[in-house]
């Protein structure tokens, strides 16, 4: 059996037509297949490979940590330098209200932790979430996904969820004294990167304050510079009570984190103790990779350059078949007239050596979320391939 046959037979499949690109190696913004065909990667492991593939500095720091120790104890008992340094670096670059990190394994686990923490803190259980939101695929996160089709066969899910429309000021009347938490994405990851309006986020913050509800920002995809700020909320000048991060924070390694204040986090310590438990959360290899990613982002101009890179994409992706470009920073959703053309373009791009991808709920749009290290020249080349691919599809 070759690798493809094993993949299809012995690995669980989650769609009928997986891409089946057989990866040989990856470097920078490029992925190479087994025939050494080179692809520009505008997906970056779905916004995860912040500094590109096989980043030398991240690899070096991983290797150095490997020589010291890997897993030694479940989360929260031993003092491990990679965790400590990462927690400090995060606290140094976040508002005081967000000075306490809990490291987990993935985005969805960060959401689970945040929801549990909101319940413990408020002694309430009603969670407000948005239509077309995506917060992860485990049962808790799934309960607050704003798409019934994806949820219905998994019911019963967690009770207490109340759905509102994204950016609807009218629907904010749902926030009241029963609300434990409001969870929002500042850029909706599943709906083609629709951006939350400033006035809407501000109003939510006010209402959470009024009714003693916890405001949770799901920054799992917007963190670590992707929007042009280290964290997306910095564009809004609004600090949530809990922020969830993952994906890009690992620089290609699996890590997630929910962050709040010491005061709120202390609710996980008692009644009962061990409010959230994880064996591998805060794994030293993943924390060191995250720390190195963060250090590089802070030491270079990568984040400040995002704005001009976004502008270049927007300028060069000018074609009559492109209806509009949603999103912000290096998370852009290219919207076509319909899903047929969108699907064709994605496939044609792949044939032409460029990887882009679909969105969960927005079928007319194509994702652009490259490593933040992509250069202007590489953006020009990418846009040329996309435009050529659209023309070939007509
Ligand atoms: C906004 C958002 N929240 C949560 C998740 C879930 O993260 P993970 O796949 O690491 O569980 C994702 C993943 O796509 C996401 O984009």
CSV table of C-alpha atoms and ligand atoms in Angstrom, one decimal:
chain,number,residue,atom,x,y,z
A,1,UNK,CA,0.0,0.0,0.0
A,2,UNK,CA,1.3,3.5,-0.8
A,3,UNK,CA,0.9,6.4,1.6
A,4,UNK,CA,-2.3,7.6,-0.1
A,5,UNK,CA,-4.0,4.2,0.2
A,6,UNK,CA,-3.1,4.0,3.9
A,7,UNK,CA,-4.3,7.5,4.5
A,8,UNK,CA,-7.6,6.7,2.9
A,9,UNK,CA,-8.1,3.3,4.4
A,10,UNK,CA,-6.5,3.5,7.9
A,11,UNK,CA,-6.9,7.2,8.8
A,12,UNK,CA,-10.3,8.5,9.7
A,13,UNK,CA,-11.7,10.7,6.9
A,14,UNK,CA,-13.8,13.7,7.6
A,15,UNK,CA,-14.8,14.6,4.0
A,16,UNK,CA,-15.5,12.6,0.8
A,17,UNK,CA,-12.8,14.5,-1.2
A,18,UNK,CA,-9.7,15.3,0.9
A,19,UNK,CA,-7.0,17.2,-1.0
A,20,UNK,CA,-4.6,14.3,-0.6
A,21,UNK,CA,-1.5,16.5,-1.2
A,22,UNK,CA,1.4,14.3,-0.1
A,23,UNK,CA,3.8,16.6,1.8
A,24,UNK,CA,7.5,16.0,1.3
A,25,UNK,CA,8.8,19.1,3.1
A,26,UNK,CA,8.0,22.7,3.8
A,27,UNK,CA,10.0,25.9,4.1
A,28,UNK,CA,9.0,29.5,4.5
A,29,UNK,CA,5.8,30.1,2.6
A,30,UNK,CA,6.3,27.0,0.4
A,31,UNK,CA,5.1,23.4,0.7
A,32,UNK,CA,6.6,20.7,-1.5
A,33,UNK,CA,4.8,17.5,-2.5
A,34,UNK,CA,6.4,14.1,-3.0
A,35,UNK,CA,7.1,14.9,-6.7
A,36,UNK,CA,8.8,18.1,-5.4
A,37,UNK,CA,6.1,20.3,-6.9
A,38,UNK,CA,6.3,23.6,-5.1
A,39,UNK,CA,3.2,25.3,-3.8
A,40,UNK,CA,2.9,28.8,-2.3
A,41,UNK,CA,1.0,28.3,0.9
A,42,UNK,CA,-1.7,31.0,1.5
A,43,UNK,CA,-3.3,28.8,4.1
A,44,UNK,CA,-0.5,28.4,6.6
A,45,UNK,CA,-2.1,25.4,8.3
A,46,UNK,CA,-5.2,27.6,8.7
A,47,UNK,CA,-3.6,30.6,10.2
A,48,UNK,CA,-1.3,28.5,12.4
A,49,UNK,CA,2.2,28.8,10.8
A,50,UNK,CA,2.8,32.4,11.8
A,51,UNK,CA,6.5,32.6,10.8
A,52,UNK,CA,6.3,30.2,7.9
A,53,UNK,CA,7.3,26.6,7.7
A,54,UNK,CA,10.5,25.2,9.3
A,55,UNK,CA,11.5,28.5,10.8
A,56,UNK,CA,15.1,28.1,11.8
A,57,UNK,CA,14.9,30.0,15.1
A,58,UNK,CA,11.8,28.2,16.3
A,59,UNK,CA,13.4,24.8,15.3
A,60,UNK,CA,16.6,25.7,17.2
A,61,UNK,CA,14.7,26.6,20.3
A,62,UNK,CA,12.7,23.3,20.1
A,63,UNK,CA,15.9,21.3,19.6
A,64,UNK,CA,17.5,23.0,22.6
A,65,UNK,CA,14.4,22.2,24.8
A,66,UNK,CA,14.3,18.6,23.6
A,67,UNK,CA,17.8,18.1,25.0
A,68,UNK,CA,16.6,19.4,28.4
A,69,UNK,CA,13.2,17.8,29.0
A,70,UNK,CA,9.9,17.2,27.4
A,71,UNK,CA,6.8,16.2,29.3
A,72,UNK,CA,7.4,16.0,33.1
A,73,UNK,CA,4.1,16.5,34.9
A,74,UNK,CA,0.4,17.4,34.4
A,75,UNK,CA,-0.3,21.1,34.1
A,76,UNK,CA,-0.1,23.3,37.1
A,77,UNK,CA,2.2,21.5,39.5
A,78,UNK,CA,5.9,21.9,38.5
A,79,UNK,CA,7.6,25.1,37.6
A,80,UNK,CA,8.8,24.7,34.0
A,81,UNK,CA,10.9,27.5,32.4
A,82,UNK,CA,9.2,27.5,29.0
A,83,UNK,CA,5.8,27.9,30.6
A,84,UNK,CA,7.0,30.6,33.0
A,85,UNK,CA,8.8,32.6,30.4
A,86,UNK,CA,5.8,32.5,28.0
A,87,UNK,CA,3.3,33.4,30.7
A,88,UNK,CA,5.5,36.4,31.7
A,89,UNK,CA,6.0,37.5,28.1
A,90,UNK,CA,2.3,37.4,27.5
A,91,UNK,CA,1.5,39.3,30.7
A,92,UNK,CA,4.1,41.9,29.7
A,93,UNK,CA,2.3,42.5,26.4
A,94,UNK,CA,-1.3,42.4,27.6
A,95,UNK,CA,-3.3,44.8,29.8
A,96,UNK,CA,-3.1,44.2,33.6
A,97,UNK,CA,-6.6,42.5,33.6
A,98,UNK,CA,-5.1,39.8,31.4
A,99,UNK,CA,-2.1,38.8,33.4
A,100,UNK,CA,-2.7,35.1,34.1
A,101,UNK,CA,-2.5,32.4,31.5
A,102,UNK,CA,-3.7,28.8,31.5
A,103,UNK,CA,-1.9,26.8,28.8
A,104,UNK,CA,-3.9,24.0,27.1
A,105,UNK,CA,-3.5,21.9,23.9
A,106,UNK,CA,-5.7,23.5,21.3
A,107,UNK,CA,-8.2,26.3,20.5
A,108,UNK,CA,-11.3,24.3,21.4
A,109,UNK,CA,-9.8,23.4,24.8
A,110,UNK,CA,-9.1,27.1,25.5
A,111,UNK,CA,-12.8,27.8,24.8
A,112,UNK,CA,-13.9,24.9,27.1
A,113,UNK,CA,-11.7,26.4,29.8
A,114,UNK,CA,-13.0,29.9,29.3
A,115,UNK,CA,-16.6,28.8,29.4
A,116,UNK,CA,-16.1,26.8,32.6
A,117,UNK,CA,-14.3,29.7,34.1
A,118,UNK,CA,-17.1,32.1,33.2
A,119,UNK,CA,-19.7,29.8,34.9
A,120,UNK,CA,-17.5,29.5,38.0
A,121,UNK,CA,-17.0,33.2,38.2
A,122,UNK,CA,-20.6,34.3,37.7
A,123,UNK,CA,-22.5,31.3,39.1
A,124,UNK,CA,-24.7,31.6,36.0
A,125,UNK,CA,-24.8,29.4,32.9
A,126,UNK,CA,-26.4,31.3,30.0
A,127,UNK,CA,-23.9,31.9,27.2
A,128,UNK,CA,-24.5,34.3,24.3
A,129,UNK,CA,-22.9,33.4,21.0
A,130,UNK,CA,-23.2,34.5,17.4
A,131,UNK,CA,-24.7,33.2,14.3
A,132,UNK,CA,-22.0,31.8,12.0
A,133,UNK,CA,-19.5,31.6,14.9
A,134,UNK,CA,-16.9,28.9,15.1
A,135,UNK,CA,-15.2,28.1,18.4
A,136,UNK,CA,-14.1,24.6,18.0
A,137,UNK,CA,-15.4,21.0,17.5
A,138,UNK,CA,-15.6,19.5,21.0
A,139,UNK,CA,-19.1,19.3,22.6
A,140,UNK,CA,-18.8,22.5,24.7
A,141,UNK,CA,-17.5,24.7,21.9
A,142,UNK,CA,-19.9,23.1,19.4
A,143,UNK,CA,-22.8,24.1,21.6
A,144,UNK,CA,-21.9,27.7,20.9
A,145,UNK,CA,-21.3,27.3,17.2
A,146,UNK,CA,-23.7,29.5,15.2
A,147,UNK,CA,-24.6,26.9,12.5
A,148,UNK,CA,-27.4,24.5,13.2
A,149,UNK,CA,-26.7,22.1,10.4
A,150,UNK,CA,-23.3,21.3,11.9
A,151,UNK,CA,-24.7,20.8,15.4
A,152,UNK,CA,-28.0,19.1,15.0
A,153,UNK,CA,-26.8,15.5,14.9
A,154,UNK,CA,-24.8,15.9,18.0
A,155,UNK,CA,-27.6,17.0,20.3
A,156,UNK,CA,-28.1,17.2,23.2
A,157,UNK,CA,-25.4,19.7,23.5
A,158,UNK,CA,-24.7,22.1,26.5
A,159,UNK,CA,-27.9,23.9,27.5
A,160,UNK,CA,-28.0,27.6,28.1
A,161,UNK,CA,-26.8,28.9,24.7
A,162,UNK,CA,-28.5,31.9,23.2
A,163,UNK,CA,-27.7,32.9,19.6
A,164,UNK,CA,-27.6,36.5,18.4
A,165,UNK,CA,-26.7,37.9,15.0
A,166,UNK,CA,-23.1,39.1,14.4
A,167,UNK,CA,-22.9,42.9,14.4
A,168,UNK,CA,-26.6,43.3,15.2
A,169,UNK,CA,-27.1,46.0,17.8
A,170,UNK,CA,-30.8,45.0,18.1
A,171,UNK,CA,-30.0,41.5,19.2
A,172,UNK,CA,-27.9,42.8,22.1
A,173,UNK,CA,-31.1,43.0,24.2
A,174,UNK,CA,-30.5,39.3,24.8
A,175,UNK,CA,-27.7,40.2,27.2
A,176,UNK,CA,-29.3,40.5,30.6
A,177,UNK,CA,-29.0,39.5,34.3
A,178,UNK,CA,-29.0,35.8,33.4
A,179,UNK,CA,-26.0,36.1,31.1
A,180,UNK,CA,-22.9,34.3,32.3
A,181,UNK,CA,-20.8,35.2,29.3
A,182,UNK,CA,-20.8,36.6,25.8
A,183,UNK,CA,-18.4,34.9,23.5
A,184,UNK,CA,-17.4,36.6,20.2
A,185,UNK,CA,-14.8,36.4,17.4
A,186,UNK,CA,-13.5,39.8,16.3
A,187,UNK,CA,-13.1,38.4,12.8
A,188,UNK,CA,-15.4,35.4,12.2
A,189,UNK,CA,-13.3,32.5,11.1
A,190,UNK,CA,-16.0,30.4,9.5
A,191,UNK,CA,-18.0,33.1,7.7
A,192,UNK,CA,-15.4,34.4,5.3
A,193,UNK,CA,-13.6,36.7,7.8
A,194,UNK,CA,-16.4,39.1,8.5
A,195,UNK,CA,-15.1,41.8,10.9
A,196,UNK,CA,-16.9,42.9,14.1
A,197,UNK,CA,-18.0,46.5,14.1
A,198,UNK,CA,-16.4,48.7,16.8
A,199,UNK,CA,-19.7,50.1,18.0
A,200,UNK,CA,-21.2,46.6,18.4
A,201,UNK,CA,-18.2,45.4,20.4
A,202,UNK,CA,-18.3,48.5,22.6
A,203,UNK,CA,-22.0,48.0,23.3
A,204,UNK,CA,-21.4,44.4,24.2
A,205,UNK,CA,-18.6,45.4,26.6
A,206,UNK,CA,-21.0,48.0,28.3
A,207,UNK,CA,-23.8,45.4,28.7
A,208,UNK,CA,-21.5,42.8,30.1
A,209,UNK,CA,-20.3,45.3,32.7
A,210,UNK,CA,-23.9,46.3,33.5
A,211,UNK,CA,-25.1,42.8,34.0
A,212,UNK,CA,-22.0,41.2,35.5
A,213,UNK,CA,-21.3,39.0,32.6
A,214,UNK,CA,-17.9,37.8,31.4
A,215,UNK,CA,-16.8,39.0,28.0
A,216,UNK,CA,-14.8,36.3,26.1
A,217,UNK,CA,-12.9,37.2,22.9
A,218,UNK,CA,-12.1,34.1,20.8
A,219,UNK,CA,-8.8,35.3,19.4
A,220,UNK,CA,-7.7,31.8,18.4
A,221,UNK,CA,-7.2,32.9,14.8
A,222,UNK,CA,-6.6,36.7,15.3
A,223,UNK,CA,-3.8,36.4,17.8
A,224,UNK,CA,-0.1,36.8,17.4
A,225,UNK,CA,-0.2,39.6,14.8
A,226,UNK,CA,-2.5,38.3,12.1
A,227,UNK,CA,-4.7,41.4,12.1
A,228,UNK,CA,-1.8,43.9,12.2
A,229,UNK,CA,-1.8,44.1,16.0
A,230,UNK,CA,-0.4,41.6,18.4
A,231,UNK,CA,-4.0,40.8,19.5
A,232,UNK,CA,-7.1,41.7,17.6
A,233,UNK,CA,-8.7,43.5,20.6
A,234,UNK,CA,-6.0,46.1,20.5
A,235,UNK,CA,-7.7,47.5,17.3
A,236,UNK,CA,-10.9,48.0,19.4
A,237,UNK,CA,-9.3,49.4,22.5
A,238,UNK,CA,-11.6,47.2,24.5
A,239,UNK,CA,-10.2,44.6,27.0
A,240,UNK,CA,-12.2,41.4,27.5
A,241,UNK,CA,-12.4,39.5,30.7
A,242,UNK,CA,-11.0,36.4,29.1
A,243,UNK,CA,-9.1,36.0,25.9
A,244,UNK,CA,-8.7,32.6,24.1
A,245,UNK,CA,-5.7,32.2,21.9
A,246,UNK,CA,-4.2,29.2,20.0
A,247,UNK,CA,-3.3,28.4,16.3
A,248,UNK,CA,-0.7,31.0,15.4
A,249,UNK,CA,0.6,31.3,18.9
A,250,UNK,CA,2.4,28.0,18.5
A,251,UNK,CA,4.4,29.0,15.4
A,252,UNK,CA,3.4,25.6,14.0
A,253,UNK,CA,3.2,23.6,17.3
A,254,UNK,CA,-0.1,22.7,19.1
A,255,UNK,CA,-0.8,25.0,21.9
A,256,UNK,CA,-3.8,27.0,23.2
A,257,UNK,CA,-4.3,29.3,26.1
A,258,UNK,CA,-7.1,31.1,28.0
A,259,UNK,CA,-6.0,34.3,29.7
A,260,UNK,CA,-7.7,36.3,32.4
A,261,UNK,CA,-6.9,38.2,35.7
A,262,UNK,CA,-5.5,36.5,38.8
A,263,UNK,CA,-8.8,37.2,40.5
A,264,UNK,CA,-11.0,35.4,37.9
A,265,UNK,CA,-8.5,32.6,37.4
A,266,UNK,CA,-8.4,31.9,41.2
A,267,UNK,CA,-11.9,30.4,40.8
A,268,UNK,CA,-10.3,27.3,39.3
A,269,UNK,CA,-8.4,26.7,42.6
A,270,UNK,CA,-11.3,25.7,44.9
A,271,UNK,CA,-14.8,24.4,45.3
A,272,UNK,CA,-13.8,22.0,43.8
A,273,UNK,CA,-10.1,22.2,43.4
A,274,UNK,CA,-8.6,21.4,39.9
A,275,UNK,CA,-11.2,23.4,38.0
A,276,UNK,CA,-9.6,22.4,34.7
A,277,UNK,CA,-7.2,19.5,34.2
A,278,UNK,CA,-4.9,18.8,31.4
A,279,UNK,CA,-2.0,16.3,31.1
A,280,UNK,CA,-0.1,17.9,28.2
A,281,UNK,CA,-1.3,21.5,28.4
A,282,UNK,CA,1.7,23.8,28.5
A,283,UNK,CA,4.0,21.2,27.0
A,284,UNK,CA,7.5,22.6,27.2
A,285,UNK,CA,8.3,22.1,23.6
A,286,UNK,CA,5.1,23.9,22.5
A,287,UNK,CA,5.6,26.7,25.0
A,288,UNK,CA,9.2,27.3,23.8
A,289,UNK,CA,8.0,27.4,20.2
A,290,UNK,CA,5.3,29.9,21.2
A,291,UNK,CA,7.8,32.0,23.2
A,292,UNK,CA,10.2,32.1,20.3
A,293,UNK,CA,7.4,33.1,17.9
A,294,UNK,CA,6.3,35.9,20.2
A,295,UNK,CA,9.9,37.1,20.7
A,296,UNK,CA,10.4,37.3,16.9
A,297,UNK,CA,7.1,39.1,16.4
A,298,UNK,CA,8.1,41.7,19.0
A,299,UNK,CA,11.7,42.1,17.8
A,300,UNK,CA,10.9,42.6,14.1
A,301,UNK,CA,8.7,44.8,11.9
A,302,UNK,CA,6.5,41.9,10.9
A,303,UNK,CA,3.4,43.1,12.7
A,304,UNK,CA,3.7,46.7,11.5
A,305,UNK,CA,4.1,45.5,7.9
A,306,UNK,CA,0.8,43.6,7.9
A,307,UNK,CA,-1.2,46.7,7.0
A,308,UNK,CA,0.7,47.4,3.8
A,309,UNK,CA,0.7,43.7,2.9
A,310,UNK,CA,-3.1,43.6,3.2
A,311,UNK,CA,-3.3,46.7,1.0
A,312,UNK,CA,-1.1,45.1,-1.6
A,313,UNK,CA,-3.4,42.0,-1.7
A,314,UNK,CA,-6.4,44.2,-2.0
A,315,UNK,CA,-4.9,46.2,-4.8
A,316,UNK,CA,-3.7,43.3,-6.8
A,317,UNK,CA,-6.7,41.1,-6.4
A,318,UNK,CA,-8.7,43.2,-8.7
A,319,UNK,CA,-10.9,41.2,-11.1
A,320,UNK,CA,-14.5,41.5,-12.3
A,321,UNK,CA,-15.3,38.0,-10.8
A,322,UNK,CA,-14.2,39.1,-7.3
A,323,UNK,CA,-17.2,40.7,-5.6
A,324,UNK,CA,-15.3,41.9,-2.6
A,325,UNK,CA,-12.6,41.1,-0.1
A,326,UNK,CA,-13.6,40.7,3.5
A,327,UNK,CA,-11.4,40.5,6.5
A,328,UNK,CA,-8.5,42.4,7.9
A,329,UNK,CA,-4.7,42.1,8.0
A,330,UNK,CA,-3.5,38.8,6.7
A,331,UNK,CA,-6.8,37.1,7.2
A,332,UNK,CA,-8.7,37.9,4.0
A,333,UNK,CA,-11.8,36.3,2.4
A,334,UNK,CA,-12.0,36.7,-1.3
A,335,UNK,CA,-15.7,36.6,-2.2
A,336,UNK,CA,-17.0,35.4,-5.6
A,337,UNK,CA,-20.4,35.4,-7.1
A,338,UNK,CA,-21.2,31.9,-6.2
A,339,UNK,CA,-19.6,28.7,-4.7
A,340,UNK,CA,-19.1,27.0,-8.1
A,341,UNK,CA,-16.6,29.6,-9.3
A,342,UNK,CA,-15.0,29.8,-5.9
A,343,UNK,CA,-14.5,26.0,-5.8
A,344,UNK,CA,-13.1,26.1,-9.4
A,345,UNK,CA,-10.6,28.9,-8.6
A,346,UNK,CA,-9.4,27.1,-5.5
A,347,UNK,CA,-8.7,23.9,-7.5
A,348,UNK,CA,-7.2,25.8,-10.4
A,349,UNK,CA,-4.8,27.7,-8.0
A,350,UNK,CA,-3.7,24.4,-6.6
A,351,UNK,CA,-3.0,23.1,-10.1
A,352,UNK,CA,-1.0,26.3,-10.7
A,353,UNK,CA,1.1,25.9,-7.5
A,354,UNK,CA,-0.8,27.9,-5.0
A,355,UNK,CA,-2.7,26.7,-1.9
A,356,UNK,CA,-5.8,28.5,-0.7
A,357,UNK,CA,-8.9,27.0,1.0
A,358,UNK,CA,-12.5,27.1,1.8
A,359,UNK,CA,-14.5,28.5,4.8
A,360,UNK,CA,-16.8,26.4,7.0
A,361,UNK,CA,-20.0,28.4,6.4
A,362,UNK,CA,-19.3,30.8,3.6
A,363,UNK,CA,-19.1,28.8,0.4
A,364,UNK,CA,-18.6,31.8,-2.0
A,365,UNK,CA,-15.3,32.8,-0.4
A,366,UNK,CA,-11.7,31.7,-0.6
A,367,UNK,CA,-9.3,32.1,2.2
A,368,UNK,CA,-6.0,34.1,2.2
A,369,UNK,CA,-4.1,33.6,5.5
A,370,UNK,CA,-0.4,33.2,4.6
A,371,UNK,CA,2.5,33.1,7.0
A,372,UNK,CA,3.1,36.7,8.2
A,373,UNK,CA,6.6,36.4,6.8
A,374,UNK,CA,5.3,36.5,3.2
A,375,UNK,CA,7.2,39.2,1.3
A,376,UNK,CA,5.7,41.8,-1.1
A,377,UNK,CA,7.3,40.0,-4.0
A,378,UNK,CA,5.7,36.8,-2.9
A,379,UNK,CA,2.4,38.6,-2.6
A,380,UNK,CA,2.7,39.8,-6.1
A,381,UNK,CA,3.5,36.3,-7.4
A,382,UNK,CA,0.5,34.9,-5.4
A,383,UNK,CA,-1.9,37.5,-6.8
A,384,UNK,CA,-0.7,36.9,-10.3
A,385,UNK,CA,-1.4,33.1,-9.9
A,386,UNK,CA,-4.8,33.8,-8.5
A,387,UNK,CA,-5.8,36.2,-11.3
A,388,UNK,CA,-4.5,33.8,-13.9
A,389,UNK,CA,-6.4,31.0,-12.3
A,390,UNK,CA,-9.6,33.0,-12.3
A,391,UNK,CA,-9.1,33.8,-16.0
A,392,UNK,CA,-8.5,30.1,-16.8
A,393,UNK,CA,-11.8,29.3,-15.0
A,394,UNK,CA,-13.9,31.6,-17.1
B,1,LIG,C1,-11.9,31.3,15.9
B,1,LIG,C2,-11.6,29.9,16.2
B,1,LIG,N1,-11.9,29.4,17.4
B,1,LIG,C3,-11.7,28.1,17.8
B,1,LIG,C4,-11.0,27.3,16.9
B,1,LIG,C5,-10.7,25.8,17.3
B,1,LIG,O1,-9.4,25.7,17.4
B,1,LIG,P1,-8.7,24.2,17.4
B,1,LIG,O2,-8.9,23.7,16.0
B,1,LIG,O3,-7.3,24.4,17.7
B,1,LIG,O4,-9.5,23.4,18.4
B,1,LIG,C6,-10.7,27.7,15.6
B,1,LIG,C7,-10.1,26.8,14.6
B,1,LIG,O5,-10.3,27.0,13.5
B,1,LIG,C8,-11.0,29.1,15.3
B,1,LIG,O6,-10.6,29.6,14.1
